[in-house]
Coordinates of C-alpha atoms in Angstrom, one line a residue:
M148 CA -23.3 72.1 -11.4
A149 CA -19.4 71.3 -11.1
A150 CA -20.2 68.7 -8.5
L151 CA -22.9 67.2 -10.5
E152 CA -20.5 67.1 -13.6
R153 CA -18.1 65.4 -11.6
A154 CA -20.7 62.7 -10.2
L155 CA -21.8 62.1 -14.1
A156 CA -18.2 61.7 -14.9
Y157 CA -17.9 59.0 -12.0
Q158 CA -21.2 57.2 -13.2
A159 CA -19.9 56.8 -16.8
Q160 CA -16.5 55.3 -15.2
S161 CA -18.2 53.1 -12.7
L162 CA -20.6 51.6 -15.3
Q163 CA -17.2 50.5 -17.3
A164 CA -16.2 48.7 -14.2
V165 CA -19.3 47.1 -12.9
S166 CA -21.0 46.1 -16.2
R167 CA -19.6 45.7 -19.6
T168 CA -23.1 45.0 -21.1
F169 CA -24.6 48.2 -19.7
A170 CA -21.5 50.5 -20.5
L171 CA -21.9 49.3 -23.9
T172 CA -25.6 49.7 -24.3
I173 CA -26.4 52.7 -22.3
P174 CA -24.6 55.0 -24.6
Q175 CA -26.8 54.1 -27.3
L176 CA -29.9 56.0 -25.9
P177 CA -31.0 59.3 -26.5
E178 CA -28.9 61.7 -24.6
A179 CA -31.8 62.8 -22.4
L180 CA -32.3 59.1 -21.2
R181 CA -28.7 58.2 -20.5
D182 CA -28.1 59.7 -17.3
A183 CA -31.3 58.4 -15.7
V184 CA -30.7 54.8 -17.0
G185 CA -27.1 54.7 -16.1
N186 CA -27.9 56.2 -12.5
G187 CA -31.0 53.8 -12.2
Y188 CA -28.5 50.8 -13.0
L189 CA -25.9 51.8 -10.5
L190 CA -28.5 52.2 -8.0
C191 CA -29.5 48.6 -8.6
R192 CA -25.7 47.6 -8.6
I193 CA -25.5 49.0 -4.9
A194 CA -28.3 47.0 -4.0
D195 CA -26.7 44.0 -5.8
T196 CA -23.6 44.5 -3.8
I197 CA -25.3 44.1 -0.6
E198 CA -27.0 41.1 -1.9
D199 CA -23.8 39.4 -3.1
D200 CA -21.6 40.0 0.0
P201 CA -20.6 36.5 0.8
D202 CA -20.0 36.8 4.6
M203 CA -23.0 39.2 5.6
P204 CA -26.0 37.4 7.4
W205 CA -29.4 37.9 5.5
E206 CA -30.6 40.1 8.6
K207 CA -28.0 42.6 8.0
K208 CA -28.4 42.7 4.5
A209 CA -32.1 43.3 4.9
C210 CA -30.9 46.1 7.3
W211 CA -28.8 47.7 4.7
Q212 CA -31.3 47.5 1.8
A213 CA -33.7 49.5 4.0
K214 CA -31.2 52.1 4.9
F215 CA -30.2 52.5 1.4
L216 CA -33.7 53.2 0.3
R217 CA -33.9 56.0 3.0
V218 CA -30.7 57.2 1.4
V219 CA -32.3 57.3 -2.3
E220 CA -35.4 58.9 -0.8
G221 CA -33.5 61.6 0.8
A222 CA -34.1 60.6 4.3
D223 CA -30.7 59.5 5.4
D224 CA -27.1 60.8 4.7
P225 CA -25.4 59.1 1.9
A226 CA -21.9 60.0 3.2
A227 CA -22.6 58.1 6.4
F228 CA -24.2 55.3 4.7
A229 CA -21.3 54.8 2.5
A230 CA -19.0 54.9 5.3
A231 CA -20.6 52.5 7.5
L232 CA -21.7 49.9 4.7
G233 CA -17.8 50.1 3.2
A234 CA -16.5 49.1 6.7
D235 CA -19.2 46.3 6.8
L236 CA -18.6 44.9 3.1
S237 CA -16.6 42.0 3.0
P238 CA -13.0 42.2 1.5
A239 CA -13.8 39.3 -0.8
M240 CA -16.1 41.7 -2.9
P241 CA -14.6 43.1 -6.1
E242 CA -12.7 46.4 -5.8
A243 CA -15.2 48.0 -8.5
E244 CA -18.1 47.3 -5.9
H245 CA -16.1 48.7 -2.9
D246 CA -15.4 52.0 -5.1
L247 CA -19.1 52.1 -6.0
I248 CA -20.3 51.9 -2.4
R249 CA -17.6 54.7 -1.4
H250 CA -19.1 57.0 -4.0
T251 CA -22.8 56.5 -3.1
P252 CA -23.1 60.2 -2.4
E253 CA -22.2 61.0 -6.0
V254 CA -24.5 58.3 -7.4
V255 CA -27.3 59.8 -5.2
A256 CA -26.8 63.3 -6.0
I257 CA -27.5 62.4 -9.8
T258 CA -30.6 60.6 -8.8
H259 CA -31.7 63.8 -6.8
S260 CA -31.1 65.7 -9.9
L261 CA -33.5 64.1 -12.0
N262 CA -37.1 65.1 -12.4
P263 CA -40.0 63.9 -10.1
T264 CA -41.1 61.3 -12.5
Q265 CA -37.5 59.7 -13.0
Q266 CA -36.8 59.8 -9.4
A267 CA -40.1 58.1 -8.6
A268 CA -39.4 55.2 -10.9
L269 CA -35.9 54.6 -9.6
S270 CA -36.9 54.9 -5.9
R271 CA -39.9 52.4 -6.6
C272 CA -37.2 50.0 -8.3
V273 CA -35.1 50.2 -5.5
R274 CA -37.8 49.8 -2.7
I275 CA -39.0 46.6 -4.5
M276 CA -35.6 45.0 -5.3
G277 CA -34.3 45.8 -2.0
M278 CA -37.2 44.1 0.1
G279 CA -37.5 41.2 -2.3
M280 CA -33.7 40.5 -2.5
A281 CA -33.7 40.4 1.4
E282 CA -36.6 37.9 1.2
F283 CA -34.9 35.7 -1.1
Q284 CA -31.6 35.8 0.9
Q285 CA -33.1 34.7 4.1
H286 CA -33.8 31.1 2.5
A287 CA -30.8 30.9 -0.1
S288 CA -29.3 27.6 -0.4
L289 CA -28.1 24.7 -2.5
Q290 CA -31.7 23.3 -2.2
G291 CA -32.8 25.9 -4.8
L292 CA -36.0 27.6 -5.1
A293 CA -39.3 25.5 -4.6
D294 CA -40.8 25.8 -8.2
M295 CA -41.2 28.1 -11.1
A296 CA -43.6 30.3 -9.3
A297 CA -40.7 31.1 -6.8
L298 CA -38.4 31.6 -9.7
D299 CA -40.7 33.8 -11.5
R300 CA -40.9 35.9 -8.3
Y301 CA -37.3 36.0 -7.8
C302 CA -36.7 37.0 -11.5
Y303 CA -39.2 39.9 -10.9
V304 CA -37.6 41.6 -7.9
V305 CA -34.1 41.3 -9.5
A306 CA -35.0 42.2 -13.2
G307 CA -38.5 42.5 -13.7
V308 CA -38.8 45.6 -11.8
V309 CA -36.0 47.1 -13.6
G310 CA -37.9 46.4 -16.7
E311 CA -40.8 48.5 -15.3
M312 CA -38.3 51.3 -14.2
L313 CA -36.9 51.4 -17.7
T314 CA -40.4 51.5 -19.3
S315 CA -41.6 54.4 -17.1
L316 CA -38.4 56.4 -18.1
F317 CA -39.0 55.4 -21.8
V318 CA -42.5 56.4 -21.8
E319 CA -41.9 59.8 -20.1
F320 CA -39.3 60.4 -23.0
E321 CA -41.2 59.4 -26.0
P322 CA -44.8 60.5 -26.1
L323 CA -45.8 58.2 -28.6
L324 CA -45.5 55.2 -26.4
A325 CA -47.9 56.5 -23.7
E326 CA -50.8 54.6 -25.4
H327 CA -48.9 51.2 -25.1
D328 CA -47.7 52.0 -21.5
A329 CA -49.7 49.4 -19.8
E330 CA -48.8 46.6 -22.4
M331 CA -45.1 47.6 -22.2
Q332 CA -45.3 47.5 -18.3
R333 CA -46.3 43.7 -18.6
L334 CA -43.9 42.7 -21.3
A335 CA -41.1 44.8 -19.4
V336 CA -41.5 41.9 -16.7
S337 CA -41.2 39.1 -19.1
F338 CA -38.2 40.9 -20.8
G339 CA -36.4 41.3 -17.4
Q340 CA -37.2 37.4 -16.7
G341 CA -35.9 36.3 -19.8
L342 CA -32.5 38.3 -19.4
Q343 CA -32.3 37.2 -15.6
M344 CA -32.8 33.6 -16.5
T345 CA -30.0 33.7 -19.0
N346 CA -27.7 34.7 -16.3
I347 CA -29.1 32.4 -13.7
L348 CA -28.3 29.5 -16.1
K349 CA -25.1 30.9 -17.0
D350 CA -24.0 31.4 -13.7
I351 CA -25.6 28.1 -12.1
W352 CA -22.3 26.7 -11.1
D353 CA -20.7 29.8 -9.9
D354 CA -23.5 30.3 -7.6
W355 CA -23.1 26.9 -6.6
Q356 CA -19.6 27.6 -5.6
R357 CA -21.1 30.4 -3.4
G358 CA -23.4 27.9 -1.8
V359 CA -26.6 29.2 -3.6
S360 CA -28.9 27.8 -6.3
W361 CA -32.0 29.7 -7.9
M362 CA -33.1 26.4 -9.8
P363 CA -36.7 25.3 -9.3
R364 CA -36.6 22.1 -7.5
A365 CA -40.1 21.1 -8.6
L366 CA -39.4 21.3 -12.1
F367 CA -36.3 19.3 -11.7
Q368 CA -38.0 16.6 -9.6
R369 CA -40.6 16.2 -12.3
H370 CA -37.7 14.9 -14.6
G371 CA -36.4 12.8 -11.8
C372 CA -33.6 15.0 -10.6
D373 CA -32.6 16.3 -7.1
I374 CA -31.2 19.6 -7.8
A375 CA -29.2 19.7 -4.4
G376 CA -27.2 16.7 -5.5
V377 CA -26.1 17.9 -9.0
R378 CA -22.4 18.8 -9.3
P379 CA -20.7 21.1 -11.9
G380 CA -20.1 19.4 -15.3
S381 CA -23.0 16.9 -14.7
R382 CA -24.1 14.8 -17.7
D383 CA -26.9 13.4 -15.8
P384 CA -29.9 13.1 -18.3
A385 CA -32.4 14.1 -15.8
F386 CA -30.7 17.4 -15.0
Q387 CA -30.1 18.0 -18.8
A388 CA -33.6 17.7 -19.2
G389 CA -34.6 20.1 -16.7
L390 CA -31.9 22.5 -17.9
S391 CA -33.3 22.4 -21.6
E392 CA -36.9 23.0 -20.2
L393 CA -35.5 26.1 -18.5
L394 CA -33.9 27.1 -21.7
G395 CA -37.0 27.0 -23.8
I396 CA -38.8 29.0 -21.0
A397 CA -36.1 31.7 -21.2
A398 CA -36.3 31.7 -24.8
D399 CA -40.1 32.3 -24.8
H400 CA -39.5 35.3 -22.4
L401 CA -37.1 36.7 -24.9
Q402 CA -39.8 36.6 -27.7
N403 CA -41.8 38.8 -25.3
A404 CA -38.8 41.1 -25.0
L405 CA -38.5 41.2 -28.9
R406 CA -42.4 42.2 -28.9
Y407 CA -41.8 44.9 -26.2
T408 CA -38.8 46.4 -28.5
L409 CA -41.1 46.6 -31.6
M410 CA -43.5 48.7 -29.8
I411 CA -40.7 51.4 -29.7
P412 CA -40.9 53.7 -32.7
A413 CA -38.6 52.5 -35.6
G414 CA -37.2 56.1 -35.7
Q415 CA -35.9 55.6 -32.1
T416 CA -33.0 53.5 -33.1
G417 CA -31.0 54.1 -30.1
M418 CA -33.9 52.9 -27.6
R419 CA -34.3 49.8 -30.0
D420 CA -30.6 49.1 -30.0
F421 CA -30.4 49.3 -26.3
C422 CA -33.1 46.5 -26.0
L423 CA -31.9 44.5 -29.1
W424 CA -28.5 44.0 -28.0
A425 CA -29.3 42.8 -24.8
I426 CA -31.7 40.3 -26.3
A427 CA -29.3 39.1 -28.9
M428 CA -26.6 38.5 -26.3
A429 CA -29.0 36.6 -24.1
V430 CA -30.2 34.3 -27.2
L431 CA -26.4 33.6 -28.0
T432 CA -25.8 32.6 -24.4
L433 CA -28.7 30.4 -24.2
R434 CA -27.3 28.7 -27.5
R435 CA -23.8 28.2 -25.8
I436 CA -25.5 26.4 -22.9
A437 CA -27.8 24.2 -25.3
E438 CA -24.6 23.5 -27.3
N439 CA -22.6 22.5 -24.1
P440 CA -25.1 21.5 -21.3
A441 CA -22.3 19.6 -19.2
F442 CA -20.4 23.1 -18.6
A443 CA -18.8 23.4 -15.2
S444 CA -18.4 27.3 -15.2
G445 CA -20.0 30.5 -16.7
S446 CA -16.8 31.1 -18.5
E447 CA -17.4 28.0 -20.8
V448 CA -20.5 29.5 -22.2
K449 CA -19.9 33.2 -22.0
I450 CA -20.1 34.9 -25.7
S451 CA -17.2 36.2 -27.0
R452 CA -16.3 39.8 -27.9
R453 CA -16.3 38.8 -31.6
S454 CA -20.2 37.7 -31.1
V455 CA -20.7 41.0 -29.3
H456 CA -19.4 42.9 -32.4
R457 CA -21.6 40.8 -34.8
V458 CA -24.7 41.6 -32.4
V459 CA -24.0 45.4 -32.7
L460 CA -23.4 45.4 -36.4
L461 CA -26.6 43.2 -37.2
S462 CA -28.7 45.4 -35.0
R463 CA -27.7 48.6 -36.7
L464 CA -28.5 47.0 -40.0
L465 CA -31.7 45.9 -39.2
H466 CA -33.0 48.0 -36.3
R467 CA -35.8 49.8 -38.6
S468 CA -37.3 46.7 -39.8
D469 CA -39.8 44.8 -37.6
A470 CA -40.0 42.0 -40.3
L471 CA -36.5 41.6 -40.4
L472 CA -35.8 41.7 -36.6
Q473 CA -38.6 39.2 -36.3
W474 CA -36.8 36.9 -38.8
S475 CA -33.6 37.2 -37.2
F476 CA -35.1 36.3 -33.9
R477 CA -36.6 33.1 -35.3
V478 CA -33.2 32.2 -36.7
G479 CA -31.5 32.8 -33.6
V480 CA -33.8 30.8 -31.3
K481 CA -34.2 28.0 -33.9
P482 CA -31.6 25.8 -32.1
L483 CA -33.1 26.1 -28.5
P484 CA -35.7 23.8 -27.2
L485 CA -39.5 24.8 -27.7
S486 CA -41.6 26.0 -24.8
S487 CA -45.2 27.0 -24.2
A488 CA -44.9 27.7 -20.4
V489 CA -44.8 31.4 -20.8
A490 CA -48.1 33.3 -21.2
Q491 CA -48.1 36.1 -23.6
P492 CA -48.9 39.2 -21.7

């Protein structure tokens, strides 16, 4: 028990270091959910760390993803994995990620302390995410992804599957959600895509600096833009038209995210806040991009701490009222481009 308590203390500390957003939202969840959700996020962060290494070839990344899954499933020694991956990880990676890899044994100890349903949900997420990211890393370049179908698939393996994991955890915790499980699982994929597309659009030029683009080539070609030739700060009308279309698609996915959130009983205000804060921060980020489509780095469209505080306050005022939340969302997305490209699950 003492070792598990130390691992949980490390988990809370690490969340603060690797994700300001999740460090803010996870504590809003009911206590019985916090450990599992926090642990699921750190497992995903380890998989992300492998993907993000700027010096590691994709073949080696695929190998490490497979080894990490074996660790999560209890088939390999987490200490040996941590030592070997730590030695292989690029010095260019942030210290917080190096520290997380060193503490893989503590993270996985929490995973193995969870109940069977929770463990199954987390393992499934790591399996799909790890295999999917390895697949996309093989072809990552400034040429971008082929089309929207490829972007949809990428968003699924890095974020939609996380939504499915969270839904499994939520449904197990709150029996009233059981009858909505299938619909929530479908909406969760769209929820994840809305958040991931927001991050992709915000980070388009930071990714470009790393030699990677996740933009759908066919969409930009339809507007007369060769995405591989675009540079940070571009004022090319064709590029900005493609960017505007993607903003509208992301906003549509966030509409589905709100539908998902309103299926959570109004009395579960912590679960609602966990979702609402993520949705609101994504909407504000999309608005920042729409206001400044010629931005040249993610820092130019990052929302302020003051905006985050306003999100928290508004959510706590409105989280029990479906009607007020729907009205607030409509007001929030009003400045964004309209799109009808996203099907309602």
